[in-house]
Amino acid sequence: MTDVPMTGGVDTGAFSVHSDHPSKVSGHVISETEFSCHCCYDILVNPTTLNCGHSFCRHCLALWWESSRKNECPECREKWEGFPKVNIVLRGAVEKLFPEVVLKRREEIQVNPRVSHALLAFQRYGDEQAARGVAMSGSRPQGGGFFSGVLTALTCVAVVLLVYHWRSREEEHDLLVHKPVTKWAAEEVLFWLEQLGPWASLYQEGFVKEQVNGRLLIMLGDEEISKPPYNIENHTHRKAVLAELDRVKALGVKPPQNLWEYKAVNVGKSLFLLYALKSSPRLTMLYLYLFDYTETFLPFMHTCCPGGKENTEGDDILTKPLLGDPSWKQWTEFVVKYSVLPYQLIVGFAWDWLSVHYWTSRFVIVNAMLLSVLEAFALWRLWSRAEFRTLPQKMWTHFWKVSTQGFVVAIFWPMIPQFVCNCLFYWALYFSPIINIDLVVQHVLHRET
């Protein structure tokens, strides 16, 4: 047995076997050297031929790829296309000419754990390439398949939803969040009262009877609304109305009470939260904790990790901070979910808004669950390929990528038209779950993890 290093720097001498028994075919003596691998310089085992024409043992090529992570020939350095396959014609010829030598080499290769690991990693890489090829061909018009047809149909539905929200939501909800309270008409005061909750409908008659407009509304106090014609005798209801009225007086406009009104007031912030929580939930929550603790982080945390104390009617999670820091129990629950399942925090937040945003909350919940599955697939892929040591580097690269994108958007934000912002917002809100469904189906069908 001789030890001969591979051309690409990988030593396969531990399982190299040489034999000096030539074969004779039609009067011509054939030597093993004519069927030798250019890495280990021994008889070819499962010969794999590359685009350049050079052939290597399958395990030699796998060891070369594992050590270099390059898709190129170990000898001439020409890059190969696709995933190399075993040359079955050449394999059959070698096995017929030198059966004993090939058998002996196979036995030694099979008991070598390093070779087994390299072959497994190489095959997983090939499966991944095949899955990507199927995904790309599935995106072509001539070969889409059933699921691509469903995806196209859902895309059309998503576009209809975009148009619907652009035309209906922004006319109604933007009005009062931008219009000064002193200019509210009696109908707008009723609309404000209705949004306090179903219980507020009990007291509409008094406001209708008195034709209360914005100027009269800000003059009302505890004593006035407890007496006829308003008759808000319930202490909790009266407290909720007065608290909301104080917010209107302080802001001068109607405070946002749902997603659409919050978006109308905070266009840039809502778009940032939507994309940032989708792509980098942990980094975004850390940013909110450091730089937007009172206004955004505290309401978010109290909603997704409630401490057992229910919110009173009239409280608005989106804009009204809950007084007091979270308890240790809330912090423990938040840190565990933040570390292991950050998207489940978003699920908890959206679940709390089901009664207000029936379909939108469901889109957010489904998307968060799909993103959790995709993150699990990514971690499993790192573990199965023994690449967990690269995780810190990947996280650092992702951090700089996200930071750079955010910096670029911040620079060009004043020049981005409102129409483009709306497109990006509704696209991420309604179409992103459909894309993620497609990604999950690809992972499951092709088993590339």
Coordinates of C-alpha atoms in Angstrom, one line a residue:
M1 CA 0.0 0.0 0.0
T2 CA 1.3 3.4 -0.9
D3 CA 0.3 6.9 0.3
V4 CA -0.2 9.4 -2.6
P5 CA -1.6 12.9 -2.0
M6 CA -4.5 14.2 -4.0
T7 CA -3.9 16.9 -6.6
G8 CA -6.3 19.2 -4.7
G9 CA -4.5 18.8 -1.4
V10 CA -6.7 16.0 0.1
D11 CA -4.8 12.9 1.2
T12 CA -6.5 9.6 0.2
G13 CA -3.5 7.4 0.8
A14 CA -5.2 5.7 3.8
F15 CA -7.3 3.6 1.4
S16 CA -5.0 3.5 -1.7
V17 CA -4.3 0.0 -3.1
H18 CA -2.0 -0.7 -6.0
S19 CA -1.9 -3.9 -8.0
D20 CA 0.5 -5.0 -10.7
H21 CA -1.8 -7.4 -12.4
P22 CA -2.5 -6.2 -15.9
S23 CA -5.4 -7.3 -18.0
K24 CA -5.2 -8.5 -21.6
V25 CA -8.0 -7.5 -24.1
S26 CA -7.8 -8.5 -27.8
G27 CA -4.1 -9.0 -27.6
H28 CA -3.5 -5.6 -26.0
V29 CA -2.2 -5.5 -22.4
I30 CA -4.2 -2.9 -20.4
S31 CA -2.6 -1.5 -17.2
E32 CA -4.3 -0.1 -14.2
T33 CA -2.5 3.2 -14.8
E34 CA -4.7 3.8 -17.8
F35 CA -7.7 3.8 -15.4
S36 CA -6.2 5.6 -12.5
C37 CA -7.7 8.5 -10.6
H38 CA -5.8 11.8 -11.0
C39 CA -6.3 12.5 -7.3
C40 CA -5.2 9.3 -5.6
Y41 CA -3.4 7.8 -8.6
D42 CA -5.1 4.4 -7.9
I43 CA -7.7 2.5 -9.8
L44 CA -10.9 4.4 -10.3
V45 CA -13.8 3.5 -8.0
N46 CA -17.2 4.9 -9.0
P47 CA -15.5 7.1 -11.6
T48 CA -17.1 10.5 -12.0
T49 CA -16.4 12.5 -15.1
L50 CA -16.5 16.3 -15.1
N51 CA -17.3 18.7 -17.9
C52 CA -13.7 19.1 -18.7
G53 CA -13.3 15.4 -19.4
H54 CA -11.2 14.4 -16.4
S55 CA -12.4 11.5 -14.3
F56 CA -11.9 10.9 -10.5
C57 CA -13.0 8.5 -7.9
R58 CA -16.3 9.6 -6.5
H59 CA -14.9 9.8 -2.9
C60 CA -11.8 11.7 -4.1
L61 CA -14.0 14.3 -5.7
A62 CA -16.2 14.5 -2.6
L63 CA -13.1 14.9 -0.3
W64 CA -11.8 17.6 -2.7
W65 CA -15.1 19.5 -2.6
E66 CA -15.5 19.2 1.1
S67 CA -12.0 20.7 1.8
S68 CA -12.1 23.4 -0.9
R69 CA -15.9 24.1 -1.3
K70 CA -15.1 24.8 -5.0
N71 CA -17.0 23.5 -8.0
E72 CA -14.0 23.0 -10.1
C73 CA -11.8 20.2 -11.4
P74 CA -9.0 19.3 -9.0
E75 CA -6.6 19.0 -12.0
C76 CA -7.3 21.8 -14.5
R77 CA -9.5 24.0 -12.2
E78 CA -12.2 24.3 -14.8
K79 CA -15.6 24.8 -13.1
W80 CA -18.2 22.1 -13.5
E81 CA -21.9 22.8 -14.3
G82 CA -24.7 21.1 -12.5
F83 CA -23.8 18.1 -10.2
P84 CA -21.3 15.5 -11.4
K85 CA -22.7 12.0 -12.0
V86 CA -21.0 8.6 -12.0
N87 CA -19.8 7.5 -15.4
I88 CA -21.6 4.2 -15.5
V89 CA -19.9 3.1 -18.8
L90 CA -16.4 3.7 -17.4
R91 CA -17.3 2.1 -14.1
G92 CA -18.5 -1.0 -15.8
A93 CA -15.4 -1.3 -17.9
V94 CA -13.1 -0.9 -14.8
E95 CA -15.0 -3.4 -12.8
K96 CA -14.8 -6.0 -15.6
L97 CA -11.1 -5.5 -16.2
F98 CA -9.9 -5.3 -12.6
P99 CA -12.7 -6.9 -10.4
E100 CA -10.4 -8.0 -7.5
V101 CA -8.7 -4.6 -7.2
V102 CA -11.9 -2.6 -7.3
L103 CA -13.5 -4.9 -4.7
K104 CA -10.6 -4.5 -2.3
R105 CA -10.7 -0.8 -2.7
R106 CA -14.4 -0.6 -2.1
E107 CA -14.0 -2.5 1.2
E108 CA -11.3 -0.1 2.4
I109 CA -13.3 2.9 1.4
Q110 CA -16.5 1.7 3.2
V111 CA -14.8 1.4 6.5
N112 CA -13.2 4.9 6.4
P113 CA -15.5 7.3 8.3
R114 CA -13.9 10.4 6.8
V115 CA -14.8 9.2 3.3
S116 CA -18.3 8.3 4.3
H117 CA -18.9 11.8 5.8
A118 CA -17.5 13.5 2.7
L119 CA -19.7 11.4 0.4
L120 CA -22.8 12.2 2.5
A121 CA -22.1 15.9 2.5
F122 CA -21.4 15.8 -1.3
Q123 CA -24.6 14.1 -2.0
R124 CA -26.6 16.5 0.1
Y125 CA -25.1 19.3 -1.8
G126 CA -26.2 17.6 -5.0
D127 CA -29.7 17.2 -3.7
E128 CA -29.8 20.9 -2.9
Q129 CA -28.7 21.8 -6.4
A130 CA -31.3 19.5 -7.9
A131 CA -34.0 21.1 -5.7
R132 CA -33.0 24.5 -6.8
G133 CA -33.0 23.4 -10.4
V134 CA -36.6 22.1 -10.0
A135 CA -37.6 25.3 -8.4
M136 CA -36.2 27.4 -11.2
S137 CA -37.8 25.3 -13.9
G138 CA -41.1 25.4 -11.9
S139 CA -41.0 29.2 -12.2
R140 CA -41.0 29.0 -16.0
P141 CA -44.3 29.5 -17.8
Q142 CA -44.1 26.1 -19.7
G143 CA -43.6 23.9 -16.6
G144 CA -45.3 25.5 -13.6
G145 CA -47.4 22.6 -12.3
F146 CA -50.4 22.7 -10.1
F147 CA -48.9 24.6 -7.2
S148 CA -47.6 27.4 -9.4
G149 CA -51.1 27.7 -10.8
V150 CA -52.5 28.0 -7.3
L151 CA -49.7 30.5 -6.5
T152 CA -50.7 32.6 -9.5
A153 CA -54.4 32.6 -8.5
L154 CA -53.5 33.7 -5.0
T155 CA -51.3 36.4 -6.4
C156 CA -54.4 37.8 -8.3
V157 CA -56.4 37.7 -5.0
A158 CA -53.6 39.6 -3.3
V159 CA -53.6 42.3 -6.0
V160 CA -57.3 42.7 -5.6
L161 CA -56.8 43.1 -1.8
L162 CA -54.2 45.7 -2.5
V163 CA -56.6 47.7 -4.7
Y164 CA -59.4 47.3 -2.2
H165 CA -57.4 48.7 0.7
W166 CA -55.9 51.5 -1.3
R167 CA -59.3 52.7 -2.3
S168 CA -61.4 52.1 0.8
R169 CA -59.2 52.3 3.8
E170 CA -57.3 55.5 3.3
E171 CA -60.3 57.6 2.6
E172 CA -62.1 56.7 5.8
H173 CA -59.4 56.2 8.4
D174 CA -56.9 58.8 7.4
L175 CA -59.4 61.6 7.8
L176 CA -59.8 61.9 11.6
V177 CA -56.2 61.0 12.4
H178 CA -55.1 64.1 10.4
K179 CA -58.1 66.4 10.8
P180 CA -58.0 68.8 13.9
V181 CA -60.6 67.9 16.5
T182 CA -62.0 71.4 16.4
K183 CA -63.1 70.9 12.8
W184 CA -64.9 67.6 13.4
A185 CA -68.5 67.4 12.3
A186 CA -71.2 65.7 14.3
E187 CA -71.0 62.6 12.1
E188 CA -67.2 62.4 12.7
V189 CA -67.7 62.6 16.4
L190 CA -70.1 59.6 16.2
F191 CA -67.5 57.7 14.1
W192 CA -64.9 58.4 16.9
L193 CA -67.4 57.2 19.5
E194 CA -68.2 54.0 17.6
Q195 CA -64.5 53.0 17.4
L196 CA -64.2 53.0 21.2
G197 CA -66.0 49.6 21.2
P198 CA -69.4 47.9 20.9
W199 CA -70.4 49.2 24.3
A200 CA -70.2 52.8 23.0
S201 CA -73.3 52.3 20.8
L202 CA -75.4 52.5 24.0
Y203 CA -74.6 56.2 24.3
Q204 CA -74.9 57.4 20.6
E205 CA -78.4 58.6 21.0
G206 CA -77.4 61.5 23.4
F207 CA -74.6 62.7 21.0
V208 CA -77.0 62.6 18.1
K209 CA -79.6 64.5 19.9
E210 CA -77.2 67.3 21.0
Q211 CA -75.5 67.3 17.5
V212 CA -72.1 67.3 19.3
N213 CA -69.3 68.4 17.0
G214 CA -65.6 68.7 17.7
R215 CA -65.6 72.0 19.5
L216 CA -68.4 70.7 21.9
L217 CA -66.7 67.4 22.4
I218 CA -63.5 68.9 23.9
M219 CA -65.7 70.8 26.3
L220 CA -67.3 67.7 27.8
G221 CA -66.1 66.5 31.3
D222 CA -66.9 63.9 33.8
E223 CA -69.9 65.8 35.2
E224 CA -71.4 66.5 31.8
I225 CA -71.3 63.0 30.3
S226 CA -72.7 61.4 33.5
K227 CA -75.9 63.4 33.2
P228 CA -78.7 63.6 30.6
P229 CA -78.7 63.5 27.6
Y230 CA -75.5 61.4 27.6
N231 CA -76.2 59.3 30.7
I232 CA -72.9 57.4 30.8
E233 CA -73.5 56.1 34.3
N234 CA -71.3 53.0 34.1
H235 CA -68.0 54.0 35.8
T236 CA -65.8 51.9 33.6
H237 CA -67.4 53.2 30.4
R238 CA -67.2 56.8 31.6
K239 CA -63.5 56.3 32.5
A240 CA -62.8 54.9 29.1
V241 CA -64.5 57.8 27.2
L242 CA -62.7 60.4 29.3
A243 CA -59.4 58.7 28.9
E244 CA -59.8 58.7 25.1
L245 CA -61.1 62.3 25.1
D246 CA -58.0 63.4 27.0
R247 CA -55.8 61.8 24.3
V248 CA -57.8 63.6 21.6
K249 CA -57.3 66.9 23.5
A250 CA -53.5 66.2 23.9
L251 CA -52.9 65.2 20.3
G252 CA -55.4 67.6 18.7
V253 CA -56.5 64.8 16.4
K254 CA -58.0 61.3 16.7
P255 CA -55.3 58.8 18.0
P256 CA -54.8 55.7 15.8
Q257 CA -56.9 52.8 17.0
N258 CA -56.1 50.2 14.4
L259 CA -53.5 49.1 11.9
W260 CA -54.7 51.3 9.0
E261 CA -54.8 54.5 11.1
Y262 CA -51.4 53.7 12.6
K263 CA -50.1 53.3 9.1
A264 CA -51.6 56.6 8.1
V265 CA -49.9 58.4 10.9
N266 CA -46.6 56.5 10.9
V267 CA -46.0 55.6 7.2
G268 CA -42.3 55.0 7.5
K269 CA -42.3 53.3 10.9
S270 CA -45.1 50.9 9.9
L271 CA -43.2 49.9 6.7
F272 CA -40.0 49.5 8.7
L273 CA -41.6 47.3 11.4
L274 CA -43.3 45.1 8.8
Y275 CA -40.2 44.3 6.8
A276 CA -37.7 44.3 9.7
L277 CA -39.8 42.0 11.9
K278 CA -40.2 39.7 8.9
S279 CA -36.5 39.4 8.0
S280 CA -34.7 40.0 11.3
P281 CA -37.1 39.7 14.3
R282 CA -34.5 39.4 17.0
L283 CA -32.5 42.4 15.7
T284 CA -35.6 44.5 15.3
M285 CA -36.9 43.8 18.8
L286 CA -33.5 44.6 20.2
Y287 CA -33.6 47.9 18.3
L288 CA -37.0 48.7 19.7
Y289 CA -35.9 47.9 23.2
L290 CA -32.8 50.2 22.9
F291 CA -34.3 53.1 21.0
D292 CA -38.1 52.9 21.1
Y293 CA -38.8 51.4 24.5
T294 CA -41.8 53.4 25.8
E295 CA -43.8 54.0 22.6
T296 CA -43.4 50.7 20.8
F297 CA -41.6 48.0 22.7
L298 CA -43.6 48.1 26.0
P299 CA -47.0 47.9 24.3
F300 CA -45.7 45.1 22.0
M301 CA -44.3 43.1 25.0
H302 CA -47.4 43.6 27.2
T303 CA -49.6 42.3 24.3
C304 CA -47.6 39.2 23.3
C305 CA -46.6 38.4 26.9
P306 CA -49.5 39.5 29.1
G307 CA -49.0 39.5 32.8
G308 CA -52.4 38.4 33.7
K309 CA -54.0 41.8 34.0
E310 CA -56.4 42.5 31.2
N311 CA -56.5 45.9 29.5
T312 CA -59.5 48.1 30.3
E313 CA -61.9 49.0 27.5
G314 CA -60.7 51.9 25.5
D315 CA -57.0 51.1 25.8
D316 CA -55.1 51.2 22.5
I317 CA -52.2 48.8 22.3
L318 CA -50.8 50.4 19.2
T319 CA -50.4 53.9 20.6
K320 CA -51.0 54.0 24.3
P321 CA -48.2 52.6 26.4
L322 CA -49.1 50.5 29.4
L323 CA -47.9 52.0 32.6
G324 CA -45.3 50.1 34.6
D325 CA -42.4 47.8 33.5
P326 CA -43.0 44.2 32.8
S327 CA -42.8 41.6 35.6
W328 CA -40.1 39.1 35.8
K329 CA -42.5 36.4 34.6
Q330 CA -43.2 38.5 31.5
W331 CA -39.5 39.0 30.9
T332 CA -38.8 35.3 31.3
E333 CA -41.5 34.4 28.8
F334 CA -40.3 37.1 26.4
V335 CA -36.6 36.1 26.5
V336 CA -37.4 32.4 26.0
K337 CA -39.6 33.2 23.0
Y338 CA -37.1 35.8 21.7
S339 CA -34.3 33.3 21.8
V340 CA -36.0 30.2 20.4
L341 CA -39.2 31.2 18.6
P342 CA -39.2 35.0 17.9
Y343 CA -41.9 34.8 15.3
Q344 CA -44.3 33.4 17.9
L345 CA -44.1 36.8 19.7
I346 CA -45.6 38.3 16.5
V347 CA -48.2 35.5 16.5
G348 CA -49.2 36.5 20.0
F349 CA -49.5 40.2 19.0
A350 CA -51.6 39.5 15.9
W351 CA -53.8 37.1 17.9
D352 CA -54.8 39.9 20.2
W353 CA -56.0 41.9 17.2
L354 CA -58.2 39.2 15.6
S355 CA -61.4 40.9 16.6
V356 CA -60.3 44.2 14.9
H357 CA -58.5 42.9 11.9
Y358 CA -60.1 39.5 11.1
W359 CA -58.3 38.6 7.9
T360 CA -55.2 40.7 8.2
S361 CA -54.3 39.1 11.6
R362 CA -54.7 35.7 10.1
F363 CA -52.3 36.6 7.3
V364 CA -49.7 37.8 9.8
I365 CA -50.2 34.6 12.0
V366 CA -49.8 32.3 9.0
N367 CA -46.7 34.2 7.8
A368 CA -45.1 34.1 11.2
M369 CA -45.6 30.4 11.5
L370 CA -44.2 29.8 8.0
L371 CA -41.1 31.9 8.8
S372 CA -40.6 29.8 12.0
V373 CA -40.6 26.6 9.9
L374 CA -38.2 28.1 7.4
E375 CA -35.8 29.2 10.2
A376 CA -36.0 25.6 11.6
F377 CA -35.1 24.2 8.1
A378 CA -32.1 26.6 7.9
L379 CA -30.8 25.5 11.4
W380 CA -31.3 21.9 10.5
R381 CA -29.3 22.3 7.3
L382 CA -26.4 23.9 9.2
W383 CA -26.5 21.0 11.7
S384 CA -26.7 18.3 9.1
R385 CA -23.8 19.7 7.2
A386 CA -21.7 20.2 10.4
E387 CA -21.6 24.0 9.6
F388 CA -22.8 25.3 13.0
R389 CA -19.3 26.8 13.5
T390 CA -20.2 29.2 10.6
L391 CA -23.3 30.5 12.4
P392 CA -21.6 33.5 14.1
Q393 CA -20.1 34.6 10.8
K394 CA -23.5 34.2 9.0
M395 CA -25.2 36.3 11.8
W396 CA -22.5 39.0 11.5
T397 CA -22.9 39.1 7.7
H398 CA -26.7 39.3 8.1
F399 CA -26.4 42.2 10.6
W400 CA -24.3 44.2 8.2
K401 CA -26.6 43.4 5.3
V402 CA -29.7 44.6 7.2
S403 CA -27.9 47.6 8.6
T404 CA -26.7 48.7 5.1
Q405 CA -30.2 48.2 3.6
G406 CA -31.7 50.3 6.4
F407 CA -29.2 53.0 6.0
V408 CA -29.8 53.2 2.2
V409 CA -33.6 53.3 2.7
A410 CA -33.3 56.1 5.3
I411 CA -31.2 58.2 2.8
F412 CA -33.7 57.8 -0.1
W413 CA -36.9 57.7 2.0
P414 CA -37.9 61.4 1.3
M415 CA -37.8 60.7 -2.4
I416 CA -39.9 57.5 -2.4
P417 CA -43.5 58.2 -3.6
Q418 CA -46.4 57.3 -1.3
F419 CA -47.8 55.0 -4.0
V420 CA -44.6 52.9 -3.9
C421 CA -44.7 52.8 -0.1
N422 CA -48.3 51.5 -0.2
C423 CA -47.3 48.8 -2.8
L424 CA -44.4 47.6 -0.6
F425 CA -46.6 47.6 2.5
Y426 CA -49.5 45.6 1.2
W427 CA -47.1 43.3 -0.8
A428 CA -45.3 42.3 2.3
L429 CA -48.5 42.0 4.3
Y430 CA -50.5 39.8 2.0
F431 CA -48.2 38.3 -0.6
S432 CA -45.3 37.4 1.6
P433 CA -47.2 34.5 3.2
I434 CA -47.9 33.0 -0.3
I435 CA -44.3 33.1 -1.2
N436 CA -43.3 31.5 2.1
I437 CA -45.8 28.7 1.5
D438 CA -44.1 28.0 -1.8
L439 CA -40.7 27.9 -0.1
V440 CA -41.9 25.5 2.6
V441 CA -43.4 23.2 0.0
Q442 CA -40.1 23.1 -1.9
H443 CA -38.2 22.2 1.3
V444 CA -40.7 19.4 2.2
L445 CA -40.9 17.9 -1.3
H446 CA -37.2 17.9 -2.2
R447 CA -36.0 17.1 1.3
E448 CA -32.9 19.3 0.8
T449 CA -32.6 19.7 4.5

